[in-house]
XYZ file of C-alpha atoms in Angstrom:
530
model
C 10.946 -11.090 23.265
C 8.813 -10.545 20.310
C 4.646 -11.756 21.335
C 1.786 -12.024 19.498
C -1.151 -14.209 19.214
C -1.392 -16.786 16.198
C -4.549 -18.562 15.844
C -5.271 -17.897 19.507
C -3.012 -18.739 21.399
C 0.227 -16.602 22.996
C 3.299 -16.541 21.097
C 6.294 -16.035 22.649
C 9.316 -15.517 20.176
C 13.011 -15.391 21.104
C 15.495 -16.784 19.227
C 14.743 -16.441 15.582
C 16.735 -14.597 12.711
C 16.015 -10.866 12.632
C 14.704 -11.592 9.099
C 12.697 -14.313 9.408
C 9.507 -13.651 7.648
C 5.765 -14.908 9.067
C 5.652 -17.298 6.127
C 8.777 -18.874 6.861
C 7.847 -19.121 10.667
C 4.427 -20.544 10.059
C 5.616 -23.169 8.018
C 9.450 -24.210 9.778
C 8.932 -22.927 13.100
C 5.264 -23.995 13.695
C 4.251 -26.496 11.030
C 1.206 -24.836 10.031
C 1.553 -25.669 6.153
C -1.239 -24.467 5.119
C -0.402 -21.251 4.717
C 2.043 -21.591 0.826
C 4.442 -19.579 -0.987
C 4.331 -18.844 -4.427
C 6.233 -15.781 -5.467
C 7.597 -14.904 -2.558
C 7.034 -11.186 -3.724
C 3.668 -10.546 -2.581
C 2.011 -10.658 -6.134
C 0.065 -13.870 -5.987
C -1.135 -13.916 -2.906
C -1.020 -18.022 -2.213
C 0.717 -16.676 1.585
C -2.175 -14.693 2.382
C -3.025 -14.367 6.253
C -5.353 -12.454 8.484
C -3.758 -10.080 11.023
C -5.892 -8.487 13.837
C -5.650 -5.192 15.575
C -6.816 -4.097 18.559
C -9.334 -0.947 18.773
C -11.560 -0.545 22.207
C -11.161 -3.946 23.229
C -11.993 -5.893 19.829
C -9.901 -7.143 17.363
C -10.006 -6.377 13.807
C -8.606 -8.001 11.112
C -7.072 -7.815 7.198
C -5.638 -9.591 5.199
C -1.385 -9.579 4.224
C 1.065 -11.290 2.966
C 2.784 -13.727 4.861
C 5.620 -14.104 2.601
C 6.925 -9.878 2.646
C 6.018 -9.742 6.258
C 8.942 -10.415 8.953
C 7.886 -11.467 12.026
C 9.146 -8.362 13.766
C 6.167 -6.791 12.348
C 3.851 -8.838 14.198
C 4.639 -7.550 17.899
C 0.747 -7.196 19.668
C -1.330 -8.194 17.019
C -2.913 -11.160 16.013
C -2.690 -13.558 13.023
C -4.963 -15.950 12.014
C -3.782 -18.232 9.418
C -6.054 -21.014 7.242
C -5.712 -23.947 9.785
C -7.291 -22.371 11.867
C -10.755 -21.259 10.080
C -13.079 -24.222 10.379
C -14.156 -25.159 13.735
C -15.124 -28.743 14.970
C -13.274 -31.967 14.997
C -9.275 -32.198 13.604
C -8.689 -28.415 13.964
C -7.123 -26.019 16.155
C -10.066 -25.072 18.211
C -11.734 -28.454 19.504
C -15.713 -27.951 19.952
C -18.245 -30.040 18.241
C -17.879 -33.477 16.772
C -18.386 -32.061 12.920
C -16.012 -29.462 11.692
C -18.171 -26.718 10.943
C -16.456 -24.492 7.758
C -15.916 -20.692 7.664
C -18.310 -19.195 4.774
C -15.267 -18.374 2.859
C -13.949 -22.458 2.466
C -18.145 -23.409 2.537
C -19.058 -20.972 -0.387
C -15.366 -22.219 -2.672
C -16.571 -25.812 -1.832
C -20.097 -25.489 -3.055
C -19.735 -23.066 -5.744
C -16.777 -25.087 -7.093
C -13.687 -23.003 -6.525
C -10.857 -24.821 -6.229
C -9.095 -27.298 -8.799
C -5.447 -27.735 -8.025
C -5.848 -26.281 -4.680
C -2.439 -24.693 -4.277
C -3.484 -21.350 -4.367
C -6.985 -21.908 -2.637
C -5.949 -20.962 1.145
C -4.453 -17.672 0.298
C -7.745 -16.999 -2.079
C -9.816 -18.441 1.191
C -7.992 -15.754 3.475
C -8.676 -12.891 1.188
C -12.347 -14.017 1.158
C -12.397 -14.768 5.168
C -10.733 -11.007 5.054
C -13.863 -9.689 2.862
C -16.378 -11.608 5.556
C -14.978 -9.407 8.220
C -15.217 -5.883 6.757
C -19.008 -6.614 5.458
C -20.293 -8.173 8.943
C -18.610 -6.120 10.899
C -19.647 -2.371 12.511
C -22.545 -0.471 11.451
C -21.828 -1.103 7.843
C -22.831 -4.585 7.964
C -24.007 -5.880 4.885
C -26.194 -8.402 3.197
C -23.185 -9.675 0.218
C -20.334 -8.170 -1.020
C -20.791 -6.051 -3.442
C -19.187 -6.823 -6.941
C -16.741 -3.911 -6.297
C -16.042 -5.343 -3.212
C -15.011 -8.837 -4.837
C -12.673 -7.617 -7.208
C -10.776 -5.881 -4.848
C -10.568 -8.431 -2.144
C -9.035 -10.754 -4.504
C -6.842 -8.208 -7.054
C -3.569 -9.643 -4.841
C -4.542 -13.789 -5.549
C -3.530 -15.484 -8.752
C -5.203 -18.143 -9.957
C -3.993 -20.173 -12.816
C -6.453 -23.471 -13.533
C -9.569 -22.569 -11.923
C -10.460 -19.638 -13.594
C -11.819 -16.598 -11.344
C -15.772 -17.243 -12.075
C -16.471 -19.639 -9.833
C -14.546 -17.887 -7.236
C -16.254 -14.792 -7.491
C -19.688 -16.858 -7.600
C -18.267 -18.109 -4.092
C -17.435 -14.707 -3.014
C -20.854 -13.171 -3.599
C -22.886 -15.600 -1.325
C -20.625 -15.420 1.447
C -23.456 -14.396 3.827
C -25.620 -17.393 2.907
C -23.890 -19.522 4.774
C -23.678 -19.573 9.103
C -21.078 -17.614 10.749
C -18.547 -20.635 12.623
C -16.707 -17.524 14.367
C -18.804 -17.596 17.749
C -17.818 -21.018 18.215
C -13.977 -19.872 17.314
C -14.004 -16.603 19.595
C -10.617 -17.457 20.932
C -9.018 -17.800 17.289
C -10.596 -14.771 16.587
C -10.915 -12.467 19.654
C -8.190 -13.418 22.085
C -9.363 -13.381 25.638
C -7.445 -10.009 26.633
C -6.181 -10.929 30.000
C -3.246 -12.655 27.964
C -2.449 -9.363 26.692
C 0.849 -8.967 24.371
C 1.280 -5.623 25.403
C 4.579 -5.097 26.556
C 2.609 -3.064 29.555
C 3.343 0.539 30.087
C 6.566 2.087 31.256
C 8.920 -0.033 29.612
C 12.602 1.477 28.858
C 13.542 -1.225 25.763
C 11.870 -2.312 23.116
C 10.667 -5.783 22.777
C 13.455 -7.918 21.051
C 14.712 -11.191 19.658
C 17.850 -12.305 18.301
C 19.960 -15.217 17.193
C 23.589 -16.496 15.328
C 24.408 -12.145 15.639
C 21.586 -10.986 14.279
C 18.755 -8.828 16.334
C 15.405 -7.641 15.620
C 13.012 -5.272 17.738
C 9.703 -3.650 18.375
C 9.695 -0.389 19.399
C 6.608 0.907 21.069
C 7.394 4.589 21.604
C 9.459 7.188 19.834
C 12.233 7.316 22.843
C 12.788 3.707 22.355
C 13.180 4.282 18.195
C 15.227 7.354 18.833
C 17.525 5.153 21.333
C 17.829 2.238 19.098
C 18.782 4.261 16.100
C 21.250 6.114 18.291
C 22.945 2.960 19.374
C 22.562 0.826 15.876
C 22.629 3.336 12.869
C 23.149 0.948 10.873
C 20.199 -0.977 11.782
C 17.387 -1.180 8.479
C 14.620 0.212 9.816
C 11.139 -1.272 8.639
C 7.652 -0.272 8.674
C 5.573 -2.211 6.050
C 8.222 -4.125 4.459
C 6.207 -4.415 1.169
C 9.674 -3.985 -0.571
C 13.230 -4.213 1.985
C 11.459 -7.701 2.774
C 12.305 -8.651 -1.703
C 16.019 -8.365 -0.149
C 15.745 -11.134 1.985
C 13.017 -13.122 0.121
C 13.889 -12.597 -4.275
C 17.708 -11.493 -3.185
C 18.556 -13.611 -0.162
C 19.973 -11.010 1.407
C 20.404 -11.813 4.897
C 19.488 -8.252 7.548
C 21.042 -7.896 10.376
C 19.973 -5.678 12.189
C 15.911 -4.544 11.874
C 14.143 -2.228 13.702
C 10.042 -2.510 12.930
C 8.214 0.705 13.774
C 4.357 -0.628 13.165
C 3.874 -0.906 17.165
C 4.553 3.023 17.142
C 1.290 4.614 17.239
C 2.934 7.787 17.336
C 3.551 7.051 14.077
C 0.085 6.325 12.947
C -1.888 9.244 13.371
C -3.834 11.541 10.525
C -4.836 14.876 11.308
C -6.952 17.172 9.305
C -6.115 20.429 9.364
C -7.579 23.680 8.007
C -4.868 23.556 5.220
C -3.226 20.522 5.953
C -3.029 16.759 6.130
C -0.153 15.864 8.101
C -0.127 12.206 7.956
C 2.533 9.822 10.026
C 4.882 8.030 8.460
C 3.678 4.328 9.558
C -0.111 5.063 8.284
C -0.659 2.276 5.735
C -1.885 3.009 2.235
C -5.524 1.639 3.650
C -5.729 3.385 6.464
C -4.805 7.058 4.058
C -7.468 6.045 1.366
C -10.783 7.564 3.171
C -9.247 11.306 3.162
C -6.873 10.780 0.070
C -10.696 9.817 -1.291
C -11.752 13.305 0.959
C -9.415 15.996 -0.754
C -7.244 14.322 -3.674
C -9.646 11.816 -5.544
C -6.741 11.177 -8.328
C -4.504 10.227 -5.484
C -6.212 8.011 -4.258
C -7.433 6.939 -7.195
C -4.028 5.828 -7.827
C -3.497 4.040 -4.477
C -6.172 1.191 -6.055
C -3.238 0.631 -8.877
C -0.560 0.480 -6.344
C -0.128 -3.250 -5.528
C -3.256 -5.557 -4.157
C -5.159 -4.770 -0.941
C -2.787 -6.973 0.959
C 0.132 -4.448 -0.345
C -1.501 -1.565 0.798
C -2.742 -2.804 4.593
C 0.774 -3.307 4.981
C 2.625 -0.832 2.833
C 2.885 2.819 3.956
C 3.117 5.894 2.713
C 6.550 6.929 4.516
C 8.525 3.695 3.682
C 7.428 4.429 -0.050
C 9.044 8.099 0.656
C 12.050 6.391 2.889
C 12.666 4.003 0.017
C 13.637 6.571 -2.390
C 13.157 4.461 -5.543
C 13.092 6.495 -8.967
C 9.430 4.069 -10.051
C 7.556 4.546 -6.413
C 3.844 5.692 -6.887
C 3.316 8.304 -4.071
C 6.915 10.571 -4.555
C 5.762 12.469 -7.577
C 1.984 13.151 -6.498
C 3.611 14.633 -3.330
C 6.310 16.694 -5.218
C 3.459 17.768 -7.120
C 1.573 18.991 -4.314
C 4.452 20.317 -2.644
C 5.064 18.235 0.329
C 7.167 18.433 2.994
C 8.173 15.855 5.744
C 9.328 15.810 8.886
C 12.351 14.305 10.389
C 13.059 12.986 13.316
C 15.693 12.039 16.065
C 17.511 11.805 19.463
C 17.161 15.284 20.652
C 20.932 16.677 19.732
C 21.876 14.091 17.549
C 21.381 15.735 14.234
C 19.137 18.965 15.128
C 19.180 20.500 18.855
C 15.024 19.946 19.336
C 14.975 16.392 17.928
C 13.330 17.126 14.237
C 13.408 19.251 11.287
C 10.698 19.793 8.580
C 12.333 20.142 4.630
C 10.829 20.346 1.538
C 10.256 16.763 -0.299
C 12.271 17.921 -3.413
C 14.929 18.042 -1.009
C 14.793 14.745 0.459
C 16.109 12.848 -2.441
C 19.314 13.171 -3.736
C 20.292 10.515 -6.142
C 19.557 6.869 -6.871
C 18.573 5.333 -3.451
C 20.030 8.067 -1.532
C 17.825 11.075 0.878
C 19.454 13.726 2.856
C 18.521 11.282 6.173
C 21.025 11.140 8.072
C 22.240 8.662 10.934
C 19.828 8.113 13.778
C 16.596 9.907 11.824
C 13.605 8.813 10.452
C 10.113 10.211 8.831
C 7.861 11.022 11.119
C 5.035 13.004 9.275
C 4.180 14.207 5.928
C 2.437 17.228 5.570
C 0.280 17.780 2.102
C -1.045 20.943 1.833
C -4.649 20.957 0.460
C -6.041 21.384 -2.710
C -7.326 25.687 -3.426
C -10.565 26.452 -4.934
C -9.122 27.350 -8.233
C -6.537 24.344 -8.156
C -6.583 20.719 -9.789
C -4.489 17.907 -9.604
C -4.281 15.570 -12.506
C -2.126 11.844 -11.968
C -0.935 9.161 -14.384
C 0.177 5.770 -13.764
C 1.994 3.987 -17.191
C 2.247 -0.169 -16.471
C 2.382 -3.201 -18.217
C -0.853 -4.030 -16.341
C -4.266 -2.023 -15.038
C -3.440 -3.149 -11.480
C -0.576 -4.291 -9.030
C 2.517 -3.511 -11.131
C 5.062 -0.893 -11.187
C 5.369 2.274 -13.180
C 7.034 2.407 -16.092
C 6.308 6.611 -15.591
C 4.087 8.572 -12.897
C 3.076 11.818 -14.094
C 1.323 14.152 -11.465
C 0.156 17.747 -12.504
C -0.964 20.243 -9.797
C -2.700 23.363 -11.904
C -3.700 26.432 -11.088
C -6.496 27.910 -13.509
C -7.655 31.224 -14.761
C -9.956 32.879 -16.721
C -12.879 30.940 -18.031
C -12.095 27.043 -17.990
C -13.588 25.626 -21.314
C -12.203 25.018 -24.844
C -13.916 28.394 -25.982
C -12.846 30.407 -23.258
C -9.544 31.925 -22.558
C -8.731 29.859 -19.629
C -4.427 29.877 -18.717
C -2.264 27.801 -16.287
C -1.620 30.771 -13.539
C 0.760 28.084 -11.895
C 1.570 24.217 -12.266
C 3.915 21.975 -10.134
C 4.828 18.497 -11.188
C 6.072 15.580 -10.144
C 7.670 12.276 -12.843
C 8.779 9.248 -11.404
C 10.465 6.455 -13.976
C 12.399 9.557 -15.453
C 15.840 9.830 -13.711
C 17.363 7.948 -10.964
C 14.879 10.045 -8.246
C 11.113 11.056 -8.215
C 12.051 14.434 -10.183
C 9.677 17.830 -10.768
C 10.193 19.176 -14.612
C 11.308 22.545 -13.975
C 11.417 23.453 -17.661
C 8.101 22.598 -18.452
C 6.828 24.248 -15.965
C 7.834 27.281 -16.773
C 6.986 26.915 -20.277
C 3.433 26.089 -19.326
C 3.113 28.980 -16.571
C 1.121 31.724 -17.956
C 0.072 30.005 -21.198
C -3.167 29.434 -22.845
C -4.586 26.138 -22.054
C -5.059 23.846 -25.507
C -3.624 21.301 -27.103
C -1.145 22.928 -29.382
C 0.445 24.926 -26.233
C 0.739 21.955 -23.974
C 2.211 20.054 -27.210
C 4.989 22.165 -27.464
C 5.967 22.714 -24.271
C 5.825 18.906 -23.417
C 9.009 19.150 -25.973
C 10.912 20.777 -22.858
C 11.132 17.430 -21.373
C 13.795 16.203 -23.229
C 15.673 19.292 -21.617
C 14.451 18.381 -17.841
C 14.952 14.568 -18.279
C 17.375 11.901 -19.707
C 15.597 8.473 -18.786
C 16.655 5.228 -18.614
C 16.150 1.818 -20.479
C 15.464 -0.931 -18.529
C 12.866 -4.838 -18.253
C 9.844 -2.028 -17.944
C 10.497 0.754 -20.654
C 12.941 2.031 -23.088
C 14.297 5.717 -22.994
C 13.040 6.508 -25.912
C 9.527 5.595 -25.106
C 9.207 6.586 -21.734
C 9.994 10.493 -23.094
C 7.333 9.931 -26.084
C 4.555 8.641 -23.225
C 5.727 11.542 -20.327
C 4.938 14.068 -23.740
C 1.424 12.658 -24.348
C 0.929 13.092 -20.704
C 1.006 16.668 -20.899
C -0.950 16.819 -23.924
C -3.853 14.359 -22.090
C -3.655 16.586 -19.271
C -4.839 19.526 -21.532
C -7.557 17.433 -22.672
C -8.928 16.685 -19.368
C -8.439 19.824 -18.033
C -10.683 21.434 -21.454
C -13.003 18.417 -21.122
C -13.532 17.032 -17.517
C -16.198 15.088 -18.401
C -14.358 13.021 -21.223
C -13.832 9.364 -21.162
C -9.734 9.285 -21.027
C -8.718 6.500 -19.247
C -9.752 2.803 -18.997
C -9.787 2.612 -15.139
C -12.628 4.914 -15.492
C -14.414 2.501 -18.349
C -16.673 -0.040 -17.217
C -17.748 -2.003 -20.167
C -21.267 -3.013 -18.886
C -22.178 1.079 -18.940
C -20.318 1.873 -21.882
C -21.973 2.040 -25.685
C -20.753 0.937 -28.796
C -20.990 4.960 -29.668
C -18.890 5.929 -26.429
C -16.247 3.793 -27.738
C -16.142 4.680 -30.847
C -16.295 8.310 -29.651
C -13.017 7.674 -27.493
C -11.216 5.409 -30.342
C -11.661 8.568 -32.098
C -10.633 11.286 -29.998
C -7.533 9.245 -28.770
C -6.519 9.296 -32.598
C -7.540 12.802 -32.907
């Protein structure tokens, strides 16, 4: 059985569909309505949820999606869904006579937040989400900060209200008295009731129904043993896309194996040279060294779906997945990544695992070298050298939460003097394109064409014609062929410019309009057209 803690109390789950999905349980399975579904894509966040952790004893908790996340998932944690947030009279947790709000619904009431109300509890959860990571540890705050606010609520749509008075709400959340002490059971489940499976068990925990089985494995062995007996088993880790199968597709899955109870699996280590992180570390949980040692890349992370994406999405699914548009592929073949793979100890390799190069890994549309019985297990990016840079482009219809049309990710290697006067050249450059063939794809021809040049405009120009020779995209709903080649050219060329200018205003995530002049924009209207 598959047990967790929702609002509180023990859940105990046995005979479900492999792929249900917490949404659907919450509403069908437990009549907590509250909790809605709008896209059913994780995009407009009207699902949203809280779901707890444990670390030394406490729980911690962030918001998801309800609607991309299968139950599976949820083995040992703890969810906490809108019902249960106010305390007092008519809710979940009994206590006083008056219900007594969380700040989140008290500051949307007050400041006026809410008009049709369908998309309020998911916007209430994101909020409720933000409450916990600025009260909580030694970073406890007084408000949110504006920064803060926007990203807490980049994954909820809101169509009648309009965002003002939301983000009004959002920035007085700490005016208002904290109802949690008098919830501590919703919140911090007394631990004697743990969900831990307990130590030393052979099988993973498990529930199935109508021929269709789900588990949660807590150790390697038991991944290893499951793949070993069900290779054809889909194997699941944040389920920010294989979930769009069962949920935009109706696809049902049969078989599902959900690896976030793995903490194997969920380690980073810094290394001299090194970050090897594991396969089930979430986009979140990567950010603070990404930040560390590749500022672009993470950088980019903040454009890869909403905060609920990415403190469920990881970094090996978006690897596993193989898709020609992911975000992460290219900025790793770039960097020259390499994975590690993992299985039953003489199942595929004698010692269990195998380290290859990423450019390896994928081999054509949807399909990696993994074979039966393995998985990812690490990734290992080597760190940036003194004399190196990495440059990263994301093309979308939108600034934020949408896919790539292309990814273009440039590690350089510099010499000589590194200024438009000087004679600065690239010494050596890997790449990495996604959105230009059916896999994440390094340009081999323009990189040798760039390799030893001059760095300027008119070098980088001509050798971003070589593209046409490494690449032969694709029309499609995002891009046609035609312009995806003109935009992966005047890539190359704005990589030139950065790398000549580093302190030039070149792309609008980087603009904020209350600190930028009339002049600057005027300046960068007309070096764009230059």
């Amino acid at each position: 059985m598959v047990r967790f803690f929702l609002n509180g109390n023990l859940t105990v789950v046995r005979n479900i569909d492999s792929d249900t999905t917490l949404l659907r349980y919450l509403r069908t399975h437990e009549s907590l309505s509250g909790t809605k579904e709008g896209c059913g894509s994780g995009d407009c966040g009207a699902c949203s949820v809280l779901l707890g952790e444990q670390q030394d004893g406490q729980w911690y908790y962030k918001a998801i999606n309800g609607c991309i996340t299968f139950v599976a998932q949820l083995n040992g944690k703890s969810v906490v869904t809108v019902d249960a947030l106010a305390t007092g009279r008519g809710t979940l947790t009994g206590g006083s006579d008056e219900p007594q709000l969380h700040p989140a619904q008290q500051a949307m009431v007050d400041y006026h937040g809410s008009q049709c109300g369908f998309c309020t509890p998911g916007i209430v959860m994101s909020l409720a989400a933000l409450h916990e990571s600025i009260n909580n540890g030694e970073d406890a705050q007084q408000q949110a900060t504006q920064h803060q606010i926007i990203e807490a609520l980049s994954g909820n749509l809101c169509r009648c209200t309009g965002y003002r008075p939301i983000i009004e709400a959002a920035s007085h959340l700490n005016d208002y008295p904290d109802n949690r002490p008098q919830a501590v059971q919703v919140w911090q489940p007394d631990a004697s009731a743990s969900v831990d499976q307990g130590e030393g068990v052979a099988t993973a925990a498990s529930f199935s129904t109508n021929g269709q089985q789900a588990w949660a494995p807590e150790t390697e062995e038991q991944l290893q043993s499951l793949l070993k007996e069900h290779p054809d088993a889909r194997v699941v880790a944040g389920a920010t896309d294989l979930a769009l199968e069962v949920t935009q597709f109706l696809k049902p899955i049969n078989k599902l194996i959900a690896l976030g109870g793995i903490d194997s699996l969920r380690t980073i280590r810094d290394e001299d040279h090194a970050l090897l992180i594991g396969a089930g570390v979430t986009y979140s949980e990567a950010e603070p060294l990404l930040a560390k040692y590749f500022p672009e890349f993470a950088q980019l992370l903040t454009r890869l779906g909403s905060r609920q994406v990415r403190n469920n999405g990881t970094l090996g699914g978006n690897i596993a997945n193989a898709s020609p548009i992911g975000d992460t592929p290219p900025v790793l073949l770039a960097l020259g990544a390499c994975i590690e793979l993992a299985s039953a100890p003489g199942l595929v390799s004698g010692v269990g695992s195998r380290w290859i190069k990423l450019k390896d890994f994928f081999v054509d549309y949807k399909k990696t070298t993994l074979e039966a019985g393995e998985y990812i297990r690490t990734i290992k990016i080597p760190k940036l050298k003194a004399d190196e840079q990495l440059k990263v482009y994301k093309i979308s219809k939108r600034l934020e939460d949408d896919i790539s049309a292309v990814l273009a990710a440039f590690k350089v290697t510099m010499s000589g003097d590194n200024s438009a006067s000087g004679g600065s050249k690239v010494a050596a450059i890997s790449t990495g394109f996604g959105g230009m063939a059916a896999i994440p794809k390094a340009a081999a021809e323009l990189e040798a064409a760039l390799t030893g040049s001059p760095v300027n405009g008119t070098q980088f120009r001509q050798a971003a014609e070589k593209l046409a020779e490494d690449f032969t995209p694709m029309s499609d709903v995002r891009a046609t062929d035609e312009y995806r080649l003109l935009v992966a050219k005047n890539l190359v060329q704005k990589c030139a410019l950065e790398l000549l200018q580093p302190d030039s205003i070149s792309r609008i995530e980087n603009i904020h309009s209350s600190q930028l002049a009339a002049s600057d924009a005027i300046n960068l209207m007309e070096n764009h057209n230059a």
